[in-house]
């Protein structure tokens, strides 16, 4: 008995062929694929043949389409081309076009394609068309439904028919329409019968599937050719199953048989000479004339094969984007169009996931040096991307590391398999045994990486194949595993590949360093690396969830001239809003002069937040926040800031004094979000929390800057870091850390009582609303602890003795007013202390001390001689003295205003700019 696949075998025209079709033979307009009756409840495995016999009623369409008497069959290649038949001219006179599914997505678009084809003034044109968009998916879905015995395939097939019927009704009229619809009906009936057989069998063979799914191309090509003829231009349509002969492989690919295809093309042309041929993409036949396909997205490949067979001057692939972008434009909003690509670069890009081009498109055209042009049918003004041999100029013009990288592509849903063991080293045949086992399960290995120690071989396969691969390897190496020669066959799931592609990239010093640096700075963990000796690509495997971030990070490193940072501002109070003002005023200078693009993607207060997709307009954020703001939700806010489409670097700026916000830093840093803050709570909170936070920051390239926590805009932390990092030893840090207390003691010189000076400071706005917050010394103690920890002292806030200037009885006073009212009662004590100091030629100062040598810190009132730098202070300045091994006799002094919104915001701003330069902005 013949196999089911025999049912769709199409052979040499035979007058004896049987036509089993639900439409009557009299209405048939062309040779049909033979099949059993749709009504049949059982499968008759009759190898039905096609026929060339003409139906008596020949429509106008058919008369014009003399070429298409074998709609689903393949002409006999053994018939020789007669001498009188016109010979196929080859070469520069031909241009090949391929229109993707979206280009022929509806009737209007098909008309548009017709006009583009007609307007191309090349002497000879061959146009390859895909199925209308979504149709191939619909056809695969029919198979899926039928073989899983889901009745709804009938309804789904009706939808397919209706889609084409209504498109044809829009496009065609008269006999052309009648003819197309009758073809369509007849095809649908045959499909119905075939799907019924699949439904009954509960299985579809590959050839059944290929036969069914290829119909979309048959219909779109017929419609396009009819509409072109309707415009008065003569053309023929070609069922490429008559011409393209391919050998299916067992790796879901098809290898073209160029010489057989060439013979058939010549023969086809001799029978259908034409200067304009509309050919089906995607479909072909096996050498046994069984319909097959070039597999998903194969129409690009069809066009390339046709281009090569005709030795055409150019192959233009029309699609829905302006060309090949430096990265998938759906994933990287700032991807740029590449003007040119070499054949190898285009191949690598498409192999690694840039589905704008089918990877096999390159080889056929490269052989004859035929350029490929990728163009956007919806934007004719864009010149597109040209794929050809790289010109010498291109290479010489590209001295910069950046220019060696053309683009990036990603493949998702992969798993890594790691075969590891000391027994592998130096054992010949290990790799062959591993990949032999992988081949046996039919899995596709996408990349391989082997350490030169041969201790491990690691490779990536599609996630859905990994279980079978791992099982096969475990079985194959069970003895080696038992004996310990192999330690493991490990699977790492949820991976993606990120490939950087560019001519000579891999052999140019600095390119891979830049790539890995960008990944490290975005805090992305690389699981495996492969750099082929082709020099065209570097492939890294990253975790699935990091993939888009990795893509954006490397893309922006190579393509954005600017360092772009997405910012979220938490707490738009006095300091936060001053920072926003400073950002607004400085934005354009930063962009133009320093190539830094800071984008505030959101602002959140405790009650409301404002989120933006492109960046908040900083001149009117207040109005936006009150009008368009939504209820504050910190988690949502953070997600929004990090989720933005274009910018790989994210920073959260915490301008609150809130310990709840501070407790989130760890979580944010772990997610790769940088944190900048003047909030002292995290660094002066519990020691173990602080230690964890710093450890986390050190392990990663995620930055945590907090300069403004100690001296607002004064460079205190950075000075200290500079000393420590260059090997100086800190002996002591001593300073007046409170602007308020500085003011008070600079003015408490015996002329007025202490309480009066405090009242004056309060009035001038130097104190907190309740001056006890300053006088208690807690704030100074927090600064001391921050500096102490920076010096490596493991101290808790409670370990710092603090001399409070709030008299004991007033600590419980109800209000600031009550406190101020009662404070004069305690003036005598302070006056006494001042007098003692005066008597000794000294002044009183309220200081914080980090005594590194003795592992302690203290906050207290101290006396200094009148020539001491601390005695020279005026206004509310801070002063900090670092005594170190290098600065032992003369301490290093930092002095200046250490409080106030402007200077604090300035301190935060300089941390933001430091972050930008760490992330690669020019200095
Ligand atoms: P067609 O149906 O025309 O063959 P495809 O969907 O197969 O179109 O290919 C075009 C699509 O490829 C684009 O819409 C784009 O989303 C996607 N694509 C992925 N990577 C790239 C890239 N690097 N450059 C351009 N397009 C890309
Ligand atoms: N129509 C086929 C597919 O969608 C071939 C193509 O369009 O390239 O896979
Ligand atoms: Mg495509």
JSON list of N, CA and C in Angstrom, two decimals, residues 734-736 837 841-849 861-868 870-871:
[
{"chain": "A", "resi": 734, "resn": "UNK", "atom": "N", "xyz": [38.44, 64.75, 62.82]},
{"chain": "A", "resi": 734, "resn": "UNK", "atom": "CA", "xyz": [37.82, 65.59, 63.84]},
{"chain": "A", "resi": 734, "resn": "UNK", "atom": "C", "xyz": [37.14, 66.73, 63.10]},
{"chain": "A", "resi": 735, "resn": "UNK", "atom": "N", "xyz": [35.92, 67.04, 63.49]},
{"chain": "A", "resi": 735, "resn": "UNK", "atom": "CA", "xyz": [35.32, 68.11, 62.73]},
{"chain": "A", "resi": 735, "resn": "UNK", "atom": "C", "xyz": [34.07, 68.71, 63.34]},
{"chain": "A", "resi": 736, "resn": "UNK", "atom": "N", "xyz": [33.76, 69.85, 62.82]},
{"chain": "A", "resi": 736, "resn": "UNK", "atom": "CA", "xyz": [32.50, 70.49, 63.17]},
{"chain": "A", "resi": 736, "resn": "UNK", "atom": "C", "xyz": [31.55, 70.13, 62.05]},
{"chain": "A", "resi": 837, "resn": "UNK", "atom": "N", "xyz": [36.82, 78.53, 79.31]},
{"chain": "A", "resi": 837, "resn": "UNK", "atom": "CA", "xyz": [37.60, 78.46, 78.07]},
{"chain": "A", "resi": 837, "resn": "UNK", "atom": "C", "xyz": [38.31, 79.77, 77.81]},
{"chain": "A", "resi": 841, "resn": "UNK", "atom": "N", "xyz": [42.34, 81.09, 77.25]},
{"chain": "A", "resi": 841, "resn": "UNK", "atom": "CA", "xyz": [42.65, 81.55, 75.88]},
{"chain": "A", "resi": 841, "resn": "UNK", "atom": "C", "xyz": [42.08, 80.62, 74.84]},
{"chain": "A", "resi": 842, "resn": "UNK", "atom": "N", "xyz": [40.97, 80.02, 75.14]},
{"chain": "A", "resi": 842, "resn": "UNK", "atom": "CA", "xyz": [40.39, 79.04, 74.22]},
{"chain": "A", "resi": 842, "resn": "UNK", "atom": "C", "xyz": [38.96, 79.39, 73.83]},
{"chain": "A", "resi": 843, "resn": "UNK", "atom": "N", "xyz": [38.44, 78.64, 72.84]},
{"chain": "A", "resi": 843, "resn": "UNK", "atom": "CA", "xyz": [37.02, 78.80, 72.45]},
{"chain": "A", "resi": 843, "resn": "UNK", "atom": "C", "xyz": [36.32, 77.47, 72.62]},
{"chain": "A", "resi": 844, "resn": "UNK", "atom": "N", "xyz": [34.97, 77.54, 72.66]},
{"chain": "A", "resi": 844, "resn": "UNK", "atom": "CA", "xyz": [34.18, 76.29, 72.75]},
{"chain": "A", "resi": 844, "resn": "UNK", "atom": "C", "xyz": [33.73, 75.88, 71.36]},
{"chain": "A", "resi": 845, "resn": "UNK", "atom": "N", "xyz": [33.85, 74.61, 71.07]},
{"chain": "A", "resi": 845, "resn": "UNK", "atom": "CA", "xyz": [33.31, 74.10, 69.79]},
{"chain": "A", "resi": 845, "resn": "UNK", "atom": "C", "xyz": [32.64, 72.76, 70.03]},
{"chain": "A", "resi": 846, "resn": "UNK", "atom": "N", "xyz": [31.60, 72.49, 69.20]},
{"chain": "A", "resi": 846, "resn": "UNK", "atom": "CA", "xyz": [30.89, 71.22, 69.34]},
{"chain": "A", "resi": 846, "resn": "UNK", "atom": "C", "xyz": [31.38, 70.32, 68.22]},
{"chain": "A", "resi": 847, "resn": "UNK", "atom": "N", "xyz": [32.08, 69.26, 68.55]},
{"chain": "A", "resi": 847, "resn": "UNK", "atom": "CA", "xyz": [32.75, 68.48, 67.50]},
{"chain": "A", "resi": 847, "resn": "UNK", "atom": "C", "xyz": [32.40, 67.00, 67.55]},
{"chain": "A", "resi": 848, "resn": "UNK", "atom": "N", "xyz": [32.65, 66.38, 66.40]},
{"chain": "A", "resi": 848, "resn": "UNK", "atom": "CA", "xyz": [32.60, 64.92, 66.32]},
{"chain": "A", "resi": 848, "resn": "UNK", "atom": "C", "xyz": [34.00, 64.44, 66.07]},
{"chain": "A", "resi": 849, "resn": "UNK", "atom": "N", "xyz": [34.37, 63.34, 66.70]},
{"chain": "A", "resi": 849, "resn": "UNK", "atom": "CA", "xyz": [35.73, 62.83, 66.54]},
{"chain": "A", "resi": 849, "resn": "UNK", "atom": "C", "xyz": [35.69, 61.34, 66.21]},
{"chain": "A", "resi": 861, "resn": "UNK", "atom": "N", "xyz": [31.47, 68.65, 73.36]},
{"chain": "A", "resi": 861, "resn": "UNK", "atom": "CA", "xyz": [31.91, 70.03, 73.31]},
{"chain": "A", "resi": 861, "resn": "UNK", "atom": "C", "xyz": [33.37, 70.05, 73.74]},
{"chain": "A", "resi": 862, "resn": "UNK", "atom": "N", "xyz": [34.21, 70.75, 72.94]},
{"chain": "A", "resi": 862, "resn": "UNK", "atom": "CA", "xyz": [35.63, 70.76, 73.27]},
{"chain": "A", "resi": 862, "resn": "UNK", "atom": "C", "xyz": [36.17, 72.18, 73.22]},
{"chain": "A", "resi": 863, "resn": "UNK", "atom": "N", "xyz": [37.31, 72.35, 73.87]},
{"chain": "A", "resi": 863, "resn": "UNK", "atom": "CA", "xyz": [37.94, 73.68, 73.86]},
{"chain": "A", "resi": 863, "resn": "UNK", "atom": "C", "xyz": [39.12, 73.66, 72.91]},
{"chain": "A", "resi": 864, "resn": "UNK", "atom": "N", "xyz": [39.25, 74.75, 72.13]},
{"chain": "A", "resi": 864, "resn": "UNK", "atom": "CA", "xyz": [40.39, 74.85, 71.21]},
{"chain": "A", "resi": 864, "resn": "UNK", "atom": "C", "xyz": [41.05, 76.20, 71.39]},
{"chain": "A", "resi": 865, "resn": "UNK", "atom": "N", "xyz": [42.37, 76.20, 71.27]},
{"chain": "A", "resi": 865, "resn": "UNK", "atom": "CA", "xyz": [43.07, 77.48, 71.43]},
{"chain": "A", "resi": 865, "resn": "UNK", "atom": "C", "xyz": [42.68, 78.42, 70.29]},
{"chain": "A", "resi": 866, "resn": "UNK", "atom": "N", "xyz": [42.82, 79.69, 70.52]},
{"chain": "A", "resi": 866, "resn": "UNK", "atom": "CA", "xyz": [42.27, 80.67, 69.58]},
{"chain": "A", "resi": 866, "resn": "UNK", "atom": "C", "xyz": [42.95, 80.64, 68.21]},
{"chain": "A", "resi": 867, "resn": "UNK", "atom": "N", "xyz": [44.16, 80.03, 68.13]},
{"chain": "A", "resi": 867, "resn": "UNK", "atom": "CA", "xyz": [44.79, 79.96, 66.80]},
{"chain": "A", "resi": 867, "resn": "UNK", "atom": "C", "xyz": [44.52, 78.64, 66.08]},
{"chain": "A", "resi": 868, "resn": "UNK", "atom": "N", "xyz": [43.72, 77.79, 66.67]},
{"chain": "A", "resi": 868, "resn": "UNK", "atom": "CA", "xyz": [43.35, 76.52, 66.03]},
{"chain": "A", "resi": 868, "resn": "UNK", "atom": "C", "xyz": [42.40, 76.80, 64.86]},
{"chain": "A", "resi": 870, "resn": "UNK", "atom": "N", "xyz": [39.81, 75.46, 63.99]},
{"chain": "A", "resi": 870, "resn": "UNK", "atom": "CA", "xyz": [38.39, 75.37, 64.37]},
{"chain": "A", "resi": 870, "resn": "UNK", "atom": "C", "xyz": [37.91, 76.68, 65.02]},
{"chain": "A", "resi": 871, "resn": "UNK", "atom": "N", "xyz": [38.87, 77.44, 65.56]},
{"chain": "A", "resi": 871, "resn": "UNK", "atom": "CA", "xyz": [38.49, 78.69, 66.22]},
{"chain": "A", "resi": 871, "resn": "UNK", "atom": "C", "xyz": [38.27, 79.81, 65.20]}
]
